[in-house]
Amino acid sequence: MRNILLATAAVSLFALPAAAQSFSQPQWYGTAGYTALDAEGADLGALTGRIGAKVSPNFAFEGEASIGIVDDDVTFGGVTGSVEQDYDAAAYAVGILPLAPNFELFGRVGYGTTSIKAEVAGFQAEEDGESVNYGVGGNYFFDANNGIRADWTRRDFTDDNGGEVDTYGVSYVRRF
């Protein structure tokens, strides 16, 4: 019995290089685009960049960061002020459904942080919020490496009365 176990262990050592070769390297991608934020009472805009690693045809990880570029004027108690997104950052797990060689749908879930600034009558306030994020979208590729992405993501803020923000994005996608 001992010899059978040793022989099985020795044969399995020969199988390890073959198993390692069956795992491919992740396919890296990056995106750059515009994200519209539909915050409760304010419509904001941001430049968004992402970096991702597609580890299988149906699964990827991605990180994103945005900086605000479009502010909105809002009225608080009859006084007009402005609201702007300072930044946000998030990490996601992404499920992918390839529908054609150049088209895929995806769903994603992750966790992020957002910083919003407001100024009313010379007074400034800044609020940071943590959120659970989830959304859907699609990628269309013009060729092997270049494409376009459209997505919707909801940010569900975890703070008491933190609220929700819907984001709508359009981005250029580059596979590396």
PDB file of N, CA and C in Angstrom, residues 2-73:
ATOM      1  N   ARG A   2       1.939   1.200   0.796  1.00  0.00           N
ATOM      2  CA  ARG A   2       2.841   2.348   0.855  1.00  0.00           C
ATOM      3  C   ARG A   2       3.440   2.650  -0.516  1.00  0.00           C
ATOM      4  N   ASN A   3       3.784   1.619  -1.279  1.00  0.00           N
ATOM      5  CA  ASN A   3       4.369   1.799  -2.609  1.00  0.00           C
ATOM      6  C   ASN A   3       3.366   2.418  -3.580  1.00  0.00           C
ATOM      7  N   ILE A   4       2.108   2.056  -3.445  1.00  0.00           N
ATOM      8  CA  ILE A   4       1.078   2.633  -4.320  1.00  0.00           C
ATOM      9  C   ILE A   4       0.938   4.127  -4.033  1.00  0.00           C
ATOM     10  N   LEU A   5       0.934   4.515  -2.760  1.00  0.00           N
ATOM     11  CA  LEU A   5       0.845   5.927  -2.405  1.00  0.00           C
ATOM     12  C   LEU A   5       2.056   6.708  -2.903  1.00  0.00           C
ATOM     13  N   LEU A   6       3.251   6.148  -2.758  1.00  0.00           N
ATOM     14  CA  LEU A   6       4.458   6.820  -3.254  1.00  0.00           C
ATOM     15  C   LEU A   6       4.447   6.942  -4.770  1.00  0.00           C
ATOM     16  N   ALA A   7       4.005   5.911  -5.447  1.00  0.00           N
ATOM     17  CA  ALA A   7       3.926   5.955  -6.913  1.00  0.00           C
ATOM     18  C   ALA A   7       2.902   6.995  -7.360  1.00  0.00           C
ATOM     19  N   THR A   8       1.771   7.077  -6.685  1.00  0.00           N
ATOM     20  CA  THR A   8       0.749   8.080  -7.015  1.00  0.00           C
ATOM     21  C   THR A   8       1.282   9.491  -6.793  1.00  0.00           C
ATOM     22  N   ALA A   9       1.986   9.691  -5.701  1.00  0.00           N
ATOM     23  CA  ALA A   9       2.577  11.011  -5.430  1.00  0.00           C
ATOM     24  C   ALA A   9       3.613  11.368  -6.484  1.00  0.00           C
ATOM     25  N   ALA A  10       4.440  10.400  -6.908  1.00  0.00           N
ATOM     26  CA  ALA A  10       5.463  10.664  -7.923  1.00  0.00           C
ATOM     27  C   ALA A  10       4.826  10.999  -9.267  1.00  0.00           C
ATOM     28  N   VAL A  11       3.783  10.275  -9.656  1.00  0.00           N
ATOM     29  CA  VAL A  11       3.101  10.555 -10.932  1.00  0.00           C
ATOM     30  C   VAL A  11       2.438  11.928 -10.873  1.00  0.00           C
ATOM     31  N   SER A  12       1.868  12.291  -9.719  1.00  0.00           N
ATOM     32  CA  SER A  12       1.220  13.597  -9.620  1.00  0.00           C
ATOM     33  C   SER A  12       2.218  14.737  -9.767  1.00  0.00           C
ATOM     34  N   LEU A  13       3.482  14.530  -9.393  1.00  0.00           N
ATOM     35  CA  LEU A  13       4.494  15.569  -9.593  1.00  0.00           C
ATOM     36  C   LEU A  13       4.702  15.862 -11.069  1.00  0.00           C
ATOM     37  N   PHE A  14       4.578  14.811 -11.918  1.00  0.00           N
ATOM     38  CA  PHE A  14       4.702  15.023 -13.355  1.00  0.00           C
ATOM     39  C   PHE A  14       3.493  15.769 -13.918  1.00  0.00           C
ATOM     40  N   ALA A  15       2.368  15.663 -13.252  1.00  0.00           N
ATOM     41  CA  ALA A  15       1.154  16.330 -13.716  1.00  0.00           C
ATOM     42  C   ALA A  15       1.126  17.806 -13.355  1.00  0.00           C
ATOM     43  N   LEU A  16       1.884  18.253 -12.347  1.00  0.00           N
ATOM     44  CA  LEU A  16       1.853  19.661 -11.931  1.00  0.00           C
ATOM     45  C   LEU A  16       2.230  20.637 -13.042  1.00  0.00           C
ATOM     46  N   PRO A  17       3.312  20.401 -13.814  1.00  0.00           N
ATOM     47  CA  PRO A  17       3.604  21.356 -14.887  1.00  0.00           C
ATOM     48  C   PRO A  17       2.494  21.439 -15.928  1.00  0.00           C
ATOM     49  N   ALA A  18       1.864  20.312 -16.232  1.00  0.00           N
ATOM     50  CA  ALA A  18       0.759  20.334 -17.195  1.00  0.00           C
ATOM     51  C   ALA A  18      -0.425  21.110 -16.641  1.00  0.00           C
ATOM     52  N   ALA A  19      -0.726  20.959 -15.369  1.00  0.00           N
ATOM     53  CA  ALA A  19      -1.831  21.708 -14.761  1.00  0.00           C
ATOM     54  C   ALA A  19      -1.522  23.195 -14.743  1.00  0.00           C
ATOM     55  N   ALA A  20      -0.287  23.535 -14.452  1.00  0.00           N
ATOM     56  CA  ALA A  20       0.091  24.953 -14.422  1.00  0.00           C
ATOM     57  C   ALA A  20      -0.032  25.580 -15.796  1.00  0.00           C
ATOM     58  N   GLN A  21       0.254  24.814 -16.848  1.00  0.00           N
ATOM     59  CA  GLN A  21       0.152  25.353 -18.195  1.00  0.00           C
ATOM     60  C   GLN A  21      -1.297  25.577 -18.608  1.00  0.00           C
ATOM     61  N   SER A  22      -2.247  24.869 -17.982  1.00  0.00           N
ATOM     62  CA  SER A  22      -3.644  25.037 -18.353  1.00  0.00           C
ATOM     63  C   SER A  22      -4.216  26.356 -17.816  1.00  0.00           C
ATOM     64  N   PHE A  23      -3.585  26.980 -16.826  1.00  0.00           N
ATOM     65  CA  PHE A  23      -3.999  28.282 -16.315  1.00  0.00           C
ATOM     66  C   PHE A  23      -3.320  29.354 -17.162  1.00  0.00           C
ATOM     67  N   SER A  24      -4.116  30.201 -17.797  1.00  0.00           N
ATOM     68  CA  SER A  24      -3.541  31.260 -18.624  1.00  0.00           C
ATOM     69  C   SER A  24      -3.291  32.512 -17.781  1.00  0.00           C
ATOM     70  N   GLN A  25      -2.498  33.390 -18.319  1.00  0.00           N
ATOM     71  CA  GLN A  25      -2.253  34.680 -17.679  1.00  0.00           C
ATOM     72  C   GLN A  25      -3.516  35.523 -17.779  1.00  0.00           C
ATOM     73  N   PRO A  26      -3.761  36.401 -16.815  1.00  0.00           N
ATOM     74  CA  PRO A  26      -4.940  37.268 -16.920  1.00  0.00           C
ATOM     75  C   PRO A  26      -4.824  38.200 -18.123  1.00  0.00           C
ATOM     76  N   GLN A  27      -5.959  38.524 -18.700  1.00  0.00           N
ATOM     77  CA  GLN A  27      -5.998  39.507 -19.783  1.00  0.00           C
ATOM     78  C   GLN A  27      -6.281  40.861 -19.135  1.00  0.00           C
ATOM     79  N   TRP A  28      -5.319  41.769 -19.178  1.00  0.00           N
ATOM     80  CA  TRP A  28      -5.436  43.079 -18.551  1.00  0.00           C
ATOM     81  C   TRP A  28      -6.166  44.034 -19.475  1.00  0.00           C
ATOM     82  N   TYR A  29      -6.924  44.952 -18.893  1.00  0.00           N
ATOM     83  CA  TYR A  29      -7.601  45.982 -19.669  1.00  0.00           C
ATOM     84  C   TYR A  29      -7.669  47.262 -18.854  1.00  0.00           C
ATOM     85  N   GLY A  30      -7.849  48.346 -19.562  1.00  0.00           N
ATOM     86  CA  GLY A  30      -8.023  49.647 -18.943  1.00  0.00           C
ATOM     87  C   GLY A  30      -9.129  50.406 -19.649  1.00  0.00           C
ATOM     88  N   THR A  31      -9.771  51.313 -18.930  1.00  0.00           N
ATOM     89  CA  THR A  31     -10.806  52.142 -19.537  1.00  0.00           C
ATOM     90  C   THR A  31     -10.596  53.591 -19.107  1.00  0.00           C
ATOM     91  N   ALA A  32     -11.061  54.489 -19.932  1.00  0.00           N
ATOM     92  CA  ALA A  32     -11.065  55.917 -19.611  1.00  0.00           C
ATOM     93  C   ALA A  32     -12.342  56.500 -20.194  1.00  0.00           C
ATOM     94  N   GLY A  33     -13.088  57.248 -19.368  1.00  0.00           N
ATOM     95  CA  GLY A  33     -14.336  57.786 -19.868  1.00  0.00           C
ATOM     96  C   GLY A  33     -14.997  58.770 -18.938  1.00  0.00           C
ATOM     97  N   TYR A  34     -16.269  59.011 -19.209  1.00  0.00           N
ATOM     98  CA  TYR A  34     -17.077  59.972 -18.475  1.00  0.00           C
ATOM     99  C   TYR A  34     -18.158  59.236 -17.701  1.00  0.00           C
ATOM    100  N   THR A  35     -18.392  59.665 -16.469  1.00  0.00           N
ATOM    101  CA  THR A  35     -19.448  59.097 -15.638  1.00  0.00           C
ATOM    102  C   THR A  35     -20.355  60.220 -15.152  1.00  0.00           C
ATOM    103  N   ALA A  36     -21.649  60.075 -15.417  1.00  0.00           N
ATOM    104  CA  ALA A  36     -22.655  61.003 -14.900  1.00  0.00           C
ATOM    105  C   ALA A  36     -23.190  60.423 -13.598  1.00  0.00           C
ATOM    106  N   LEU A  37     -23.274  61.263 -12.568  1.00  0.00           N
ATOM    107  CA  LEU A  37     -23.764  60.836 -11.257  1.00  0.00           C
ATOM    108  C   LEU A  37     -25.101  61.505 -10.992  1.00  0.00           C
ATOM    109  N   ASP A  38     -26.108  60.704 -10.775  1.00  0.00           N
ATOM    110  CA  ASP A  38     -27.436  61.192 -10.442  1.00  0.00           C
ATOM    111  C   ASP A  38     -27.595  61.093  -8.932  1.00  0.00           C
ATOM    112  N   ALA A  39     -27.029  62.080  -8.230  1.00  0.00           N
ATOM    113  CA  ALA A  39     -27.122  62.132  -6.771  1.00  0.00           C
ATOM    114  C   ALA A  39     -28.453  62.765  -6.407  1.00  0.00           C
ATOM    115  N   GLU A  40     -28.971  62.435  -5.273  1.00  0.00           N
ATOM    116  CA  GLU A  40     -30.266  62.964  -4.859  1.00  0.00           C
ATOM    117  C   GLU A  40     -30.208  64.482  -4.787  1.00  0.00           C
ATOM    118  N   GLY A  41     -30.805  65.141  -5.781  1.00  0.00           N
ATOM    119  CA  GLY A  41     -30.843  66.595  -5.797  1.00  0.00           C
ATOM    120  C   GLY A  41     -29.711  67.257  -6.546  1.00  0.00           C
ATOM    121  N   ALA A  42     -28.737  66.496  -7.047  1.00  0.00           N
ATOM    122  CA  ALA A  42     -27.617  67.092  -7.773  1.00  0.00           C
ATOM    123  C   ALA A  42     -27.177  66.151  -8.904  1.00  0.00           C
ATOM    124  N   ASP A  43     -26.880  66.735 -10.052  1.00  0.00           N
ATOM    125  CA  ASP A  43     -26.364  65.979 -11.190  1.00  0.00           C
ATOM    126  C   ASP A  43     -24.909  66.374 -11.389  1.00  0.00           C
ATOM    127  N   LEU A  44     -24.015  65.411 -11.200  1.00  0.00           N
ATOM    128  CA  LEU A  44     -22.575  65.660 -11.241  1.00  0.00           C
ATOM    129  C   LEU A  44     -21.942  64.858 -12.366  1.00  0.00           C
ATOM    130  N   GLY A  45     -20.688  65.175 -12.686  1.00  0.00           N
ATOM    131  CA  GLY A  45     -19.954  64.434 -13.712  1.00  0.00           C
ATOM    132  C   GLY A  45     -18.517  64.212 -13.299  1.00  0.00           C
ATOM    133  N   ALA A  46     -17.934  63.115 -13.783  1.00  0.00           N
ATOM    134  CA  ALA A  46     -16.571  62.771 -13.390  1.00  0.00           C
ATOM    135  C   ALA A  46     -15.829  62.086 -14.537  1.00  0.00           C
ATOM    136  N   LEU A  47     -14.517  62.233 -14.526  1.00  0.00           N
ATOM    137  CA  LEU A  47     -13.634  61.445 -15.387  1.00  0.00           C
ATOM    138  C   LEU A  47     -13.300  60.173 -14.629  1.00  0.00           C
ATOM    139  N   THR A  48     -13.459  59.036 -15.289  1.00  0.00           N
ATOM    140  CA  THR A  48     -13.284  57.752 -14.629  1.00  0.00           C
ATOM    141  C   THR A  48     -12.256  56.915 -15.366  1.00  0.00           C
ATOM    142  N   GLY A  49     -11.361  56.300 -14.602  1.00  0.00           N
ATOM    143  CA  GLY A  49     -10.394  55.358 -15.149  1.00  0.00           C
ATOM    144  C   GLY A  49     -10.499  54.040 -14.412  1.00  0.00           C
ATOM    145  N   ARG A  50     -10.293  52.955 -15.150  1.00  0.00           N
ATOM    146  CA  ARG A  50     -10.343  51.620 -14.549  1.00  0.00           C
ATOM    147  C   ARG A  50      -9.164  50.804 -15.038  1.00  0.00           C
ATOM    148  N   ILE A  51      -8.760  49.854 -14.210  1.00  0.00           N
ATOM    149  CA  ILE A  51      -7.797  48.835 -14.610  1.00  0.00           C
ATOM    150  C   ILE A  51      -8.396  47.514 -14.147  1.00  0.00           C
ATOM    151  N   GLY A  52      -8.342  46.522 -15.027  1.00  0.00           N
ATOM    152  CA  GLY A  52      -8.959  45.247 -14.683  1.00  0.00           C
ATOM    153  C   GLY A  52      -8.135  44.078 -15.168  1.00  0.00           C
ATOM    154  N   ALA A  53      -8.415  42.933 -14.576  1.00  0.00           N
ATOM    155  CA  ALA A  53      -7.769  41.680 -14.959  1.00  0.00           C
ATOM    156  C   ALA A  53      -8.856  40.644 -15.189  1.00  0.00           C
ATOM    157  N   LYS A  54      -9.005  40.223 -16.438  1.00  0.00           N
ATOM    158  CA  LYS A  54      -9.956  39.171 -16.778  1.00  0.00           C
ATOM    159  C   LYS A  54      -9.233  37.846 -16.563  1.00  0.00           C
ATOM    160  N   VAL A  55      -9.636  37.100 -15.525  1.00  0.00           N
ATOM    161  CA  VAL A  55      -8.919  35.886 -15.146  1.00  0.00           C
ATOM    162  C   VAL A  55      -9.504  34.629 -15.776  1.00  0.00           C
ATOM    163  N   SER A  56     -10.687  34.743 -16.371  1.00  0.00           N
ATOM    164  CA  SER A  56     -11.300  33.649 -17.122  1.00  0.00           C
ATOM    165  C   SER A  56     -12.275  34.291 -18.101  1.00  0.00           C
ATOM    166  N   PRO A  57     -12.821  33.518 -19.022  1.00  0.00           N
ATOM    167  CA  PRO A  57     -13.790  34.133 -19.943  1.00  0.00           C
ATOM    168  C   PRO A  57     -15.014  34.724 -19.246  1.00  0.00           C
ATOM    169  N   ASN A  58     -15.275  34.284 -17.988  1.00  0.00           N
ATOM    170  CA  ASN A  58     -16.485  34.727 -17.306  1.00  0.00           C
ATOM    171  C   ASN A  58     -16.250  35.469 -16.000  1.00  0.00           C
ATOM    172  N   PHE A  59     -14.991  35.813 -15.678  1.00  0.00           N
ATOM    173  CA  PHE A  59     -14.746  36.455 -14.389  1.00  0.00           C
ATOM    174  C   PHE A  59     -13.561  37.412 -14.473  1.00  0.00           C
ATOM    175  N   ALA A  60     -13.717  38.574 -13.818  1.00  0.00           N
ATOM    176  CA  ALA A  60     -12.646  39.578 -13.787  1.00  0.00           C
ATOM    177  C   ALA A  60     -12.698  40.321 -12.455  1.00  0.00           C
ATOM    178  N   PHE A  61     -11.610  41.007 -12.166  1.00  0.00           N
ATOM    179  CA  PHE A  61     -11.523  41.943 -11.051  1.00  0.00           C
ATOM    180  C   PHE A  61     -11.177  43.292 -11.635  1.00  0.00           C
ATOM    181  N   GLU A  62     -11.745  44.370 -11.090  1.00  0.00           N
ATOM    182  CA  GLU A  62     -11.359  45.694 -11.567  1.00  0.00           C
ATOM    183  C   GLU A  62     -11.395  46.712 -10.439  1.00  0.00           C
ATOM    184  N   GLY A  63     -10.545  47.713 -10.600  1.00  0.00           N
ATOM    185  CA  GLY A  63     -10.516  48.850  -9.701  1.00  0.00           C
ATOM    186  C   GLY A  63     -10.794  50.098 -10.504  1.00  0.00           C
ATOM    187  N   GLU A  64     -11.461  51.069  -9.905  1.00  0.00           N
ATOM    188  CA  GLU A  64     -11.759  52.309 -10.618  1.00  0.00           C
ATOM    189  C   GLU A  64     -11.550  53.495  -9.707  1.00  0.00           C
ATOM    190  N   ALA A  65     -11.263  54.607 -10.344  1.00  0.00           N
ATOM    191  CA  ALA A  65     -11.118  55.872  -9.629  1.00  0.00           C
ATOM    192  C   ALA A  65     -11.671  56.980 -10.518  1.00  0.00           C
ATOM    193  N   SER A  66     -12.294  57.964  -9.893  1.00  0.00           N
ATOM    194  CA  SER A  66     -12.880  59.092 -10.626  1.00  0.00           C
ATOM    195  C   SER A  66     -12.547  60.392  -9.920  1.00  0.00           C
ATOM    196  N   ILE A  67     -12.467  61.448 -10.719  1.00  0.00           N
ATOM    197  CA  ILE A  67     -12.355  62.800 -10.172  1.00  0.00           C
ATOM    198  C   ILE A  67     -13.480  63.635 -10.776  1.00  0.00           C
ATOM    199  N   GLY A  68     -14.087  64.459  -9.947  1.00  0.00           N
ATOM    200  CA  GLY A  68     -15.218  65.264 -10.396  1.00  0.00           C
ATOM    201  C   GLY A  68     -14.799  66.380 -11.335  1.00  0.00           C
ATOM    202  N   ILE A  69     -15.590  66.578 -12.392  1.00  0.00           N
ATOM    203  CA  ILE A  69     -15.320  67.669 -13.335  1.00  0.00           C
ATOM    204  C   ILE A  69     -16.554  68.522 -13.612  1.00  0.00           C
ATOM    205  N   VAL A  70     -17.755  68.030 -13.255  1.00  0.00           N
ATOM    206  CA  VAL A  70     -18.989  68.788 -13.479  1.00  0.00           C
ATOM    207  C   VAL A  70     -19.678  68.969 -12.139  1.00  0.00           C
ATOM    208  N   ASP A  71     -19.846  70.229 -11.732  1.00  0.00           N
ATOM    209  CA  ASP A  71     -20.518  70.581 -10.484  1.00  0.00           C
ATOM    210  C   ASP A  71     -21.986  70.879 -10.781  1.00  0.00           C
ATOM    211  N   ASP A  72     -22.774  71.034  -9.744  1.00  0.00           N
ATOM    212  CA  ASP A  72     -24.173  71.377  -9.919  1.00  0.00           C
ATOM    213  C   ASP A  72     -24.543  72.444  -8.894  1.00  0.00           C
ATOM    214  N   ASP A  73     -25.382  73.372  -9.326  1.00  0.00           N
ATOM    215  CA  ASP A  73     -25.914  74.384  -8.420  1.00  0.00           C
ATOM    216  C   ASP A  73     -27.167  73.832  -7.771  1.00  0.00           C
TER     217      ASP A  73
END
